PDB file of C-alpha atoms (C1' of nucleotides) in Angstrom:
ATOM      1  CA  UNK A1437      47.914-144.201 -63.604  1.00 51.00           C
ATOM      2  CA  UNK A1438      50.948-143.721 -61.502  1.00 50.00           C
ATOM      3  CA  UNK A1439      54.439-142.058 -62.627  1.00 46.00           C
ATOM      4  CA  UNK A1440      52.823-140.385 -65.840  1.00 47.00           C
ATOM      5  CA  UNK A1441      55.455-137.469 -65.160  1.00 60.00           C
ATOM      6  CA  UNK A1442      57.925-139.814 -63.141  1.00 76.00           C
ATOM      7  CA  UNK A1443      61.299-140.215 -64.642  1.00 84.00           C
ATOM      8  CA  UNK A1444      63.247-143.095 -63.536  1.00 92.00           C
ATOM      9  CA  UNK A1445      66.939-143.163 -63.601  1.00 97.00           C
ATOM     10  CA  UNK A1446      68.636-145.563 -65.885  1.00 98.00           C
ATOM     11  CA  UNK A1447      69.923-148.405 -63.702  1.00 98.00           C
ATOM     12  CA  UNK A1448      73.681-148.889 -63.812  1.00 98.00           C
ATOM     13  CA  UNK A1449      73.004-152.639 -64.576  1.00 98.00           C
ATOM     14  CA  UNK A1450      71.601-151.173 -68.499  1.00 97.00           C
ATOM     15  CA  UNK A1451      74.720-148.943 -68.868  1.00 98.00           C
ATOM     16  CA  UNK A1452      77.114-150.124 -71.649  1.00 98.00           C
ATOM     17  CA  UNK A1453      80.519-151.096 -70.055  1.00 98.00           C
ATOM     18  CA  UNK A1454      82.612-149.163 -73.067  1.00 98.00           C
ATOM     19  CA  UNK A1455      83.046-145.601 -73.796  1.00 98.00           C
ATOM     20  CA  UNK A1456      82.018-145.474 -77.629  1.00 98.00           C
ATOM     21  CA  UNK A1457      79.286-148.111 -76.547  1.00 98.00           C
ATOM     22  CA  UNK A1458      77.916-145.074 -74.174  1.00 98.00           C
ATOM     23  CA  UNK A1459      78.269-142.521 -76.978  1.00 98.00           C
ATOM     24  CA  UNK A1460      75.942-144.026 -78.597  1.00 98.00           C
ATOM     25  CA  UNK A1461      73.986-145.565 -76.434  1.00 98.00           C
ATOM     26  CA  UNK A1462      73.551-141.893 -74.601  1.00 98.00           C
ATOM     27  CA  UNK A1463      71.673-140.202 -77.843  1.00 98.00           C
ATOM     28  CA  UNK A1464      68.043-140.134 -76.948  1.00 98.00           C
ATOM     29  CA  UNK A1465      68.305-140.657 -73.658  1.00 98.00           C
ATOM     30  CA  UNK A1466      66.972-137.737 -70.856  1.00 98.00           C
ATOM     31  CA  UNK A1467      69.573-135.842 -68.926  1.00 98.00           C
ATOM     32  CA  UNK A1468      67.597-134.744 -65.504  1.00 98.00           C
ATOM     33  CA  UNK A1469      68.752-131.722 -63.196  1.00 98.00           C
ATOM     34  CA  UNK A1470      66.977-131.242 -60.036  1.00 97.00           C
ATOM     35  CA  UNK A1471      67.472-127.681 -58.118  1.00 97.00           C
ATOM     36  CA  UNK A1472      65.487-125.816 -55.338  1.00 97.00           C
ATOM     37  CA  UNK A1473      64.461-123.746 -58.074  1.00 96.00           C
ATOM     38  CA  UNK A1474      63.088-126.815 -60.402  1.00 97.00           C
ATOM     39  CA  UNK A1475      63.522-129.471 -62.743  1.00 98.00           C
ATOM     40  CA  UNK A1476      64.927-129.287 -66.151  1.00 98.00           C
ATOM     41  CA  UNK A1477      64.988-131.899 -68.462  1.00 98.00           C
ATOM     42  CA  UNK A1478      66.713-132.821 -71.816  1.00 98.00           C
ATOM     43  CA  UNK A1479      67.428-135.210 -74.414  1.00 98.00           C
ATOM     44  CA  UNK A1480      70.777-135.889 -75.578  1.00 98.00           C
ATOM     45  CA  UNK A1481      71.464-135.838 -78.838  1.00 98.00           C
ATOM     46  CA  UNK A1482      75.414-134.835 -79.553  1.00 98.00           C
ATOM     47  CA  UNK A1483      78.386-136.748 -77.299  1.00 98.00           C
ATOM     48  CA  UNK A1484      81.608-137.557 -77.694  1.00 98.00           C
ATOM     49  CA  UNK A1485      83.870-140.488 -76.782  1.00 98.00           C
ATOM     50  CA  UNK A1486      87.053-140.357 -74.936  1.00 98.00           C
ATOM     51  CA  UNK A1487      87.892-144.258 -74.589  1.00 98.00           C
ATOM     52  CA  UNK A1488      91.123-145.133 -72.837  1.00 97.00           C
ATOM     53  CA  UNK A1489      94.421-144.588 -74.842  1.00 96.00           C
ATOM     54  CA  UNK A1490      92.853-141.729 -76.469  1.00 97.00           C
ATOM     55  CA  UNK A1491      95.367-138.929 -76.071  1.00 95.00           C
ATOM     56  CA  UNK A1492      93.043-135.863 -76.537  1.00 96.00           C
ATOM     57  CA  UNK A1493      91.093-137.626 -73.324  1.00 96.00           C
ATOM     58  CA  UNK A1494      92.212-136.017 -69.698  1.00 97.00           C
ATOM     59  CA  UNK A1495      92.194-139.451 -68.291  1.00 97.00           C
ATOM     60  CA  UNK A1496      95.252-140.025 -70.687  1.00 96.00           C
ATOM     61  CA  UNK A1497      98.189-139.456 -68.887  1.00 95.00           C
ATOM     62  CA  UNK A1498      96.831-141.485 -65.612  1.00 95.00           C
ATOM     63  CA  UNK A1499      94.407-140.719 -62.424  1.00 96.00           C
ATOM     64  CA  UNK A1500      95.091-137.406 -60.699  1.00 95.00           C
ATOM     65  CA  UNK A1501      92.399-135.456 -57.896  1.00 94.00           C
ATOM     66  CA  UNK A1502      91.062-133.349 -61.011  1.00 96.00           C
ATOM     67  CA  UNK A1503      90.016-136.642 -63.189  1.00 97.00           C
ATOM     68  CA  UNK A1504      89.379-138.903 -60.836  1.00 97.00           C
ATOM     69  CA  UNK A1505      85.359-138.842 -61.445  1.00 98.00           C
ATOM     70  CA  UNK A1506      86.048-140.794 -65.040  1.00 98.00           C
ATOM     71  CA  UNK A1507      88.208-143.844 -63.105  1.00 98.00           C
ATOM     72  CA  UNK A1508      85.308-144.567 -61.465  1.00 98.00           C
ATOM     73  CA  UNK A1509      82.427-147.305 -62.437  1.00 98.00           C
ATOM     74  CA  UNK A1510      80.003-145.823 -65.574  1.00 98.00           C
ATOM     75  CA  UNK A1511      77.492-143.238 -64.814  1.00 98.00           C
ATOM     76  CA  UNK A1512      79.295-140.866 -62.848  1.00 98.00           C
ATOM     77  CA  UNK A1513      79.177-137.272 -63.652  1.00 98.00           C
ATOM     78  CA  UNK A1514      82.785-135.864 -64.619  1.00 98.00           C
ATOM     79  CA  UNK A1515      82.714-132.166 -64.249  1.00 98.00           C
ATOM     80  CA  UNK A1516      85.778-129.592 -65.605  1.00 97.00           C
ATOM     81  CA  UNK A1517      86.184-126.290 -66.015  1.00 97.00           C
ATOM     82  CA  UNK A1518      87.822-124.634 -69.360  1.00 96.00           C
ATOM     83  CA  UNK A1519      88.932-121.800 -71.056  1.00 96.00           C
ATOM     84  CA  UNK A1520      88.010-119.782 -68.141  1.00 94.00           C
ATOM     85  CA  UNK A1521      84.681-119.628 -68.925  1.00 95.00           C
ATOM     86  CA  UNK A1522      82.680-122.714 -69.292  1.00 97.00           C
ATOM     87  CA  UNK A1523      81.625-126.099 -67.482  1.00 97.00           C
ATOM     88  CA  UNK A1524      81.520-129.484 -68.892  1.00 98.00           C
ATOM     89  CA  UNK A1525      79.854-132.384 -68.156  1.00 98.00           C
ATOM     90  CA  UNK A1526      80.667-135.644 -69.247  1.00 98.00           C
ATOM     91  CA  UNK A1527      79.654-139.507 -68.087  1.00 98.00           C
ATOM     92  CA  UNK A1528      82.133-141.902 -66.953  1.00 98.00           C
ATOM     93  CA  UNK A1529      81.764-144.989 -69.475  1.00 98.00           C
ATOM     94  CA  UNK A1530      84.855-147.398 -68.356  1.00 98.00           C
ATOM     95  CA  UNK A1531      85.399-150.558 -65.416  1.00 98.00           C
ATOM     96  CA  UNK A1532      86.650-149.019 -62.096  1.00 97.00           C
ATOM     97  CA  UNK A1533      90.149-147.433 -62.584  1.00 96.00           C
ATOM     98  CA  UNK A1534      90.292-147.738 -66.294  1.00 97.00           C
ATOM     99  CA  UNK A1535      89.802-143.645 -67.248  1.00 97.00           C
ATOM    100  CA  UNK A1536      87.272-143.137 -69.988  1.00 97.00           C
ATOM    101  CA  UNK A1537      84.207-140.608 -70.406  1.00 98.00           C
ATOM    102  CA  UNK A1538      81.567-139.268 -72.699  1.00 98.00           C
ATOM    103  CA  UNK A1539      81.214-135.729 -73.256  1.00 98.00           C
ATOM    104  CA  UNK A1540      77.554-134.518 -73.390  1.00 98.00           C
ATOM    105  CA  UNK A1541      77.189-131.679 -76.252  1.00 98.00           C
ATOM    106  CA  UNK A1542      74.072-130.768 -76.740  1.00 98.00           C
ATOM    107  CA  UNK A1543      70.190-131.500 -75.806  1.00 98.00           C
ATOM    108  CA  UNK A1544      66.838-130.883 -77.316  1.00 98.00           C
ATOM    109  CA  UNK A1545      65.163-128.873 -74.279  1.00 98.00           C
ATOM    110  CA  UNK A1546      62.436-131.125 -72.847  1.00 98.00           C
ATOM    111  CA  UNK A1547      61.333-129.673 -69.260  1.00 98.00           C
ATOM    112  CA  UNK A1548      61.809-126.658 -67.242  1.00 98.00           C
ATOM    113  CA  UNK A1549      62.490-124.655 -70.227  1.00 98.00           C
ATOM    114  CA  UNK A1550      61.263-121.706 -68.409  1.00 97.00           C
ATOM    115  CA  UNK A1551      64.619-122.031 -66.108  1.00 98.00           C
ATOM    116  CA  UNK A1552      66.977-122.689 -68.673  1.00 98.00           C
ATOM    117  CA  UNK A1553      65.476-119.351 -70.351  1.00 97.00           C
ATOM    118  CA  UNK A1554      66.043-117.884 -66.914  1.00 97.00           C
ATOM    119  CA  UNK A1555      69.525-118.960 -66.624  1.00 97.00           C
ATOM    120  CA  UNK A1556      70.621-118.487 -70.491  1.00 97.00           C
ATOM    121  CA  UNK A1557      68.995-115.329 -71.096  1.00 95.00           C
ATOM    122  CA  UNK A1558      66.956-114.409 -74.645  1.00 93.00           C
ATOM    123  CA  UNK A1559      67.924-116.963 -76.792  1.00 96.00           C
ATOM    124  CA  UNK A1560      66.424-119.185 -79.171  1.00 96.00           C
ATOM    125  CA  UNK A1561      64.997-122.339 -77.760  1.00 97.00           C
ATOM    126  CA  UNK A1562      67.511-124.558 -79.791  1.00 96.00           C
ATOM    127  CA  UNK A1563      70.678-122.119 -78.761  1.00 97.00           C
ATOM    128  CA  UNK A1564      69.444-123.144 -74.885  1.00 98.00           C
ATOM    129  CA  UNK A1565      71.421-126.410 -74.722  1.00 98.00           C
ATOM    130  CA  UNK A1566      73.280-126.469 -78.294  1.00 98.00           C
ATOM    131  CA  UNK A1567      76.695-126.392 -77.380  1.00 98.00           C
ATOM    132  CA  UNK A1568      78.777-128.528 -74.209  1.00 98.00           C
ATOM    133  CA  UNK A1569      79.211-124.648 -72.319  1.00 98.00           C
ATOM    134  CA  UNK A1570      75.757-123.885 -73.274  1.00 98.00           C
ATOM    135  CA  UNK A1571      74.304-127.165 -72.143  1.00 98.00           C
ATOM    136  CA  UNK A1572      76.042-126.652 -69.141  1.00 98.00           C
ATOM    137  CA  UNK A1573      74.576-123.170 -68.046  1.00 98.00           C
ATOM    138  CA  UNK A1574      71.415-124.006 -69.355  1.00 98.00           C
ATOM    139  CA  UNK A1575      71.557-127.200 -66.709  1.00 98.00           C
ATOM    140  CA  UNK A1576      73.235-125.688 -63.698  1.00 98.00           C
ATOM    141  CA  UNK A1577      76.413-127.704 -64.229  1.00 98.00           C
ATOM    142  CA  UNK A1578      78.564-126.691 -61.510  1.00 97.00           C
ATOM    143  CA  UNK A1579      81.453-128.261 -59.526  1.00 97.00           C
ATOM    144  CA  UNK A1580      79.376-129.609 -57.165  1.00 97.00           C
ATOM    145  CA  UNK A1581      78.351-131.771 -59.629  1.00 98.00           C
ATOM    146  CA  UNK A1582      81.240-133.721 -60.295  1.00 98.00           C
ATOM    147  CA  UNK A1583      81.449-137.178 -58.965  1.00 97.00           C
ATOM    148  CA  UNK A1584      77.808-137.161 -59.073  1.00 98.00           C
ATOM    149  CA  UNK A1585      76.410-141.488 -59.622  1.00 98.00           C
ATOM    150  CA  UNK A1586      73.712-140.170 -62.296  1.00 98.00           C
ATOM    151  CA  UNK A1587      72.239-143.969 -62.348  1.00 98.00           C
ATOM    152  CA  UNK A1588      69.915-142.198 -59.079  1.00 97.00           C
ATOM    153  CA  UNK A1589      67.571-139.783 -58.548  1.00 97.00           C
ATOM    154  CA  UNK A1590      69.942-136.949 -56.842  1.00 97.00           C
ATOM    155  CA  UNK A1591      71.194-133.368 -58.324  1.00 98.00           C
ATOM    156  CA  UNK A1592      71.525-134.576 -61.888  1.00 98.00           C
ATOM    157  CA  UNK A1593      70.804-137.949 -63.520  1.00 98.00           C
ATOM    158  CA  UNK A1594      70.353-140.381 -67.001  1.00 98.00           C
ATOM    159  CA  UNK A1595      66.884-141.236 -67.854  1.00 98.00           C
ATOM    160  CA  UNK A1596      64.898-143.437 -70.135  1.00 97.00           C
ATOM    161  CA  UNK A1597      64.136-142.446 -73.657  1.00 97.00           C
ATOM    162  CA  UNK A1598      60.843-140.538 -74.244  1.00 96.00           C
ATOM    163  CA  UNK A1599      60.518-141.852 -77.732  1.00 96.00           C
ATOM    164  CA  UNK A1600      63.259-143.687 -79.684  1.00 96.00           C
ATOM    165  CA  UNK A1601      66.446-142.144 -81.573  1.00 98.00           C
ATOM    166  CA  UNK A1602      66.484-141.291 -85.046  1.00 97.00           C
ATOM    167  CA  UNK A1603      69.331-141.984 -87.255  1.00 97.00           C
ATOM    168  CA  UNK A1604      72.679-141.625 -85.566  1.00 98.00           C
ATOM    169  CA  UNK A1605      75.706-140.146 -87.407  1.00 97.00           C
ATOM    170  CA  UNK A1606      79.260-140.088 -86.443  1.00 97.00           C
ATOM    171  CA  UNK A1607      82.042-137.772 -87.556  1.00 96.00           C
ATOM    172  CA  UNK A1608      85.379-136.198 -85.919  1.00 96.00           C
ATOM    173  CA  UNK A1609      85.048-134.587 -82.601  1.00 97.00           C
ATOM    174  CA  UNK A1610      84.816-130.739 -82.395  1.00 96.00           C
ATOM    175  CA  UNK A1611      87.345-128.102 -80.740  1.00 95.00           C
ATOM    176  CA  UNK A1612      90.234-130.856 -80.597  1.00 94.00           C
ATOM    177  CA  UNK A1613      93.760-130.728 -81.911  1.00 93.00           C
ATOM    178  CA  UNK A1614      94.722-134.649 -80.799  1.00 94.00           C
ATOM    179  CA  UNK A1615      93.510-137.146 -82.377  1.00 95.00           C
ATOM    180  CA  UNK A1616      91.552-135.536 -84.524  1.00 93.00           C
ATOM    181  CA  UNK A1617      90.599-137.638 -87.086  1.00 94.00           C
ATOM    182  CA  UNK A1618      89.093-140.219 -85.088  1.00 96.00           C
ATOM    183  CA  UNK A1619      85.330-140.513 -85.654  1.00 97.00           C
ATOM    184  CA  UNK A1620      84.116-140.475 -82.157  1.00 97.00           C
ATOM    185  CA  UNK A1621      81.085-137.825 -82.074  1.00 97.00           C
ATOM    186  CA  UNK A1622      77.866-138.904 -82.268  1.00 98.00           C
ATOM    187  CA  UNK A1623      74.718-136.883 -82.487  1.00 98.00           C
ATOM    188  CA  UNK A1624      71.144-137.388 -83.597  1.00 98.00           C
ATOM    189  CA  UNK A1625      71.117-136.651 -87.372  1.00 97.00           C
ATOM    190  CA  UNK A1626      68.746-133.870 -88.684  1.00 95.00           C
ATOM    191  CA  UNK A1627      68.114-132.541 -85.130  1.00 97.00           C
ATOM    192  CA  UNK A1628      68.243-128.787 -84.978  1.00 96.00           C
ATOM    193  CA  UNK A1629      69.509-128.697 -81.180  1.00 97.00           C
ATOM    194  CA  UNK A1630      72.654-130.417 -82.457  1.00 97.00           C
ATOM    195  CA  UNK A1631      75.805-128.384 -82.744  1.00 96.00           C
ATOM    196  CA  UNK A1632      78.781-128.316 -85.208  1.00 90.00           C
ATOM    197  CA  UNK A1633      78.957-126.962 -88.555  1.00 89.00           C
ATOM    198  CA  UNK A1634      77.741-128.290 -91.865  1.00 89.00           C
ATOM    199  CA  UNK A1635      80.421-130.387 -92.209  1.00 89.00           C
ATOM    200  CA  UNK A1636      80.754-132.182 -89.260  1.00 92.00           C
ATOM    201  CA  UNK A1637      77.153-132.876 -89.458  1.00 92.00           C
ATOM    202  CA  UNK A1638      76.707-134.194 -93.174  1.00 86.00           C
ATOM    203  CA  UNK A1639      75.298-137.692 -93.789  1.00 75.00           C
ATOM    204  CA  UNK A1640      78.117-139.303 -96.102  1.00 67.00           C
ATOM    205  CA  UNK A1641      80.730-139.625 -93.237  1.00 63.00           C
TER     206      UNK A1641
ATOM    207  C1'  DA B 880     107.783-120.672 -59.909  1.00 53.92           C
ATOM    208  C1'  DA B 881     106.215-119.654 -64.339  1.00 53.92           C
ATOM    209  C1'  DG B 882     103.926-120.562 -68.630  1.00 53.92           C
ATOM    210  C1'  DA B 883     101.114-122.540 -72.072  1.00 53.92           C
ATOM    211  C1'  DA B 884      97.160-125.069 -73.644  1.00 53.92           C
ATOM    212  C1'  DG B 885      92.693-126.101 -73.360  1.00 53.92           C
ATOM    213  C1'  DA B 886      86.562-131.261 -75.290  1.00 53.92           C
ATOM    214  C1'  DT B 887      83.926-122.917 -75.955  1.00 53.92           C
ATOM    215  C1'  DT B 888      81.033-118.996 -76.615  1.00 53.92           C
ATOM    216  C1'  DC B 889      79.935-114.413 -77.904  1.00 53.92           C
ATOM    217  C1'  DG B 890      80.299-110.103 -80.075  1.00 53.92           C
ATOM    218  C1'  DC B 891      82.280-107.326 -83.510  1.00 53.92           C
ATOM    219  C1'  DT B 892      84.418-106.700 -88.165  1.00 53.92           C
TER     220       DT B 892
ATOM    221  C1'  DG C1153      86.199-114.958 -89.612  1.00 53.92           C
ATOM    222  C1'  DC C1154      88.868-113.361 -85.371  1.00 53.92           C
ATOM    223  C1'  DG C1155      89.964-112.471 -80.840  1.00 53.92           C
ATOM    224  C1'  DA C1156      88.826-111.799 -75.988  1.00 53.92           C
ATOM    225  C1'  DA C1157      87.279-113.572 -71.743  1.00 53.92           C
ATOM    226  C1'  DT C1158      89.447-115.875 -67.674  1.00 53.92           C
ATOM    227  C1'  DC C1159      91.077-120.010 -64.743  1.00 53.92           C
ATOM    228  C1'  DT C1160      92.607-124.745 -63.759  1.00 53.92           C
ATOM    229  C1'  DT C1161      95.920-128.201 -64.460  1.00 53.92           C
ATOM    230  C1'  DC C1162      99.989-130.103 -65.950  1.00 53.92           C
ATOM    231  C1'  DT C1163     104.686-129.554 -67.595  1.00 53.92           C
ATOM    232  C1'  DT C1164     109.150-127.813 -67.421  1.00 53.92           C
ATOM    233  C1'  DA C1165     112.925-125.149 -65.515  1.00 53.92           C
TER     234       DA C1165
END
DNA sequence: AAGAAGATTCGCT
DNA sequence: GCGAATCTTCTTA
């Protein structure tokens, strides 16, 4: 039986064409990273939104070269570097020239855990991809990355579901100071991988 | 030209 | 719980 191991990039024709739309259609789905040294694989289960007019969103105050990856059509990788220290990755979610992404938090490891081990160091398995800067390292997210169409199979790319979401919460978003009572995380409720404390996580929000 | 803020993580107290 | 690490980008003078 052919393509038992294949994973097949989502098509850009089954993204949704709206940011919070993406948020939550993203949780469950696999995030594949192809390097010379191997595969790694995830599945999603924390993002945020960052819809147009949101002013805690880099897209907010117009196009510019550093945020040009979310004007362009959904499923392009939007890659930024913060706080010195750590990489971000997020998918663009909006029509052409519109500005709007999804920020990737946090994965249950799936494949190539072996490399993420290799370039996290001795953590927990959970602590390899819980956490956007964490998910990051543990993926190889580099600058390279950024303008990336994840709807094929190149560096890094969206694929199908391996089995279907559980319940999804939402609550406020994590680490922001703008808008910050708007509920626009979403994550996979119950799922040790996500991040967040106790509170952002509980199930009466 | 300079400065502050920023979608975080880790280690120490 | 707090602060350091460390750099890009945008804003303001």
């Amino acid at each position: 039986m052919p393509g038992r191991d294949e994973v097949r990039p989502l098509s850009r024709a089954e993204l949704p064409v709206d940011t919070m739309e993406m948020a939550r259609f993203l949780i469950g789905k696999l995030l594949v990273r192809g390097t010379p040294e191997g595969r790694t694989t995830g599945r999603i289960v924390e993002t945020e939104a960052y819809p147009p007019g949101d002013a805690s969103g880099h897209h907010f105050r117009g196009e510019t070269a550093a945020n040009r990856s979310m004007f362009l059509e959904p499923g392009r990788a939007y890659v930024y570097f913060i706080y010195g220290v750590h990489f971000m990755l997020n998918v663009s979610s909006e029509p052409a020239r519109t500005g709007g992404g999804v920020l990737l938090r946090a994965l249950e490891p799936v494949g190539g855990i072996d490399l993420m081990r290799a370039r996290r160091g001795p953590v927990r398995e959970r602590d390899l991809t819980r956490g956007p800067g964490r998910l990051a390292q543990a993926m190889a997210v580099v600058p390279e990355l950024n303008g990336v169409d994840m709807c094929e199979e190149g560096p890094i790319w969206l694929a199908e579901a391996p089995r279907p979401a559980g319940e999804i919460g939402v609550s406020v978003r994590i680490g922001i100071t703008k808008e910050a009572h708007q509920l626009r995380r979403y994550f996979e409720r119950g799922n040790p991988c996500v991040s967040g404390s106790t509170a952002h996580n509980r199930s009466d929000n």
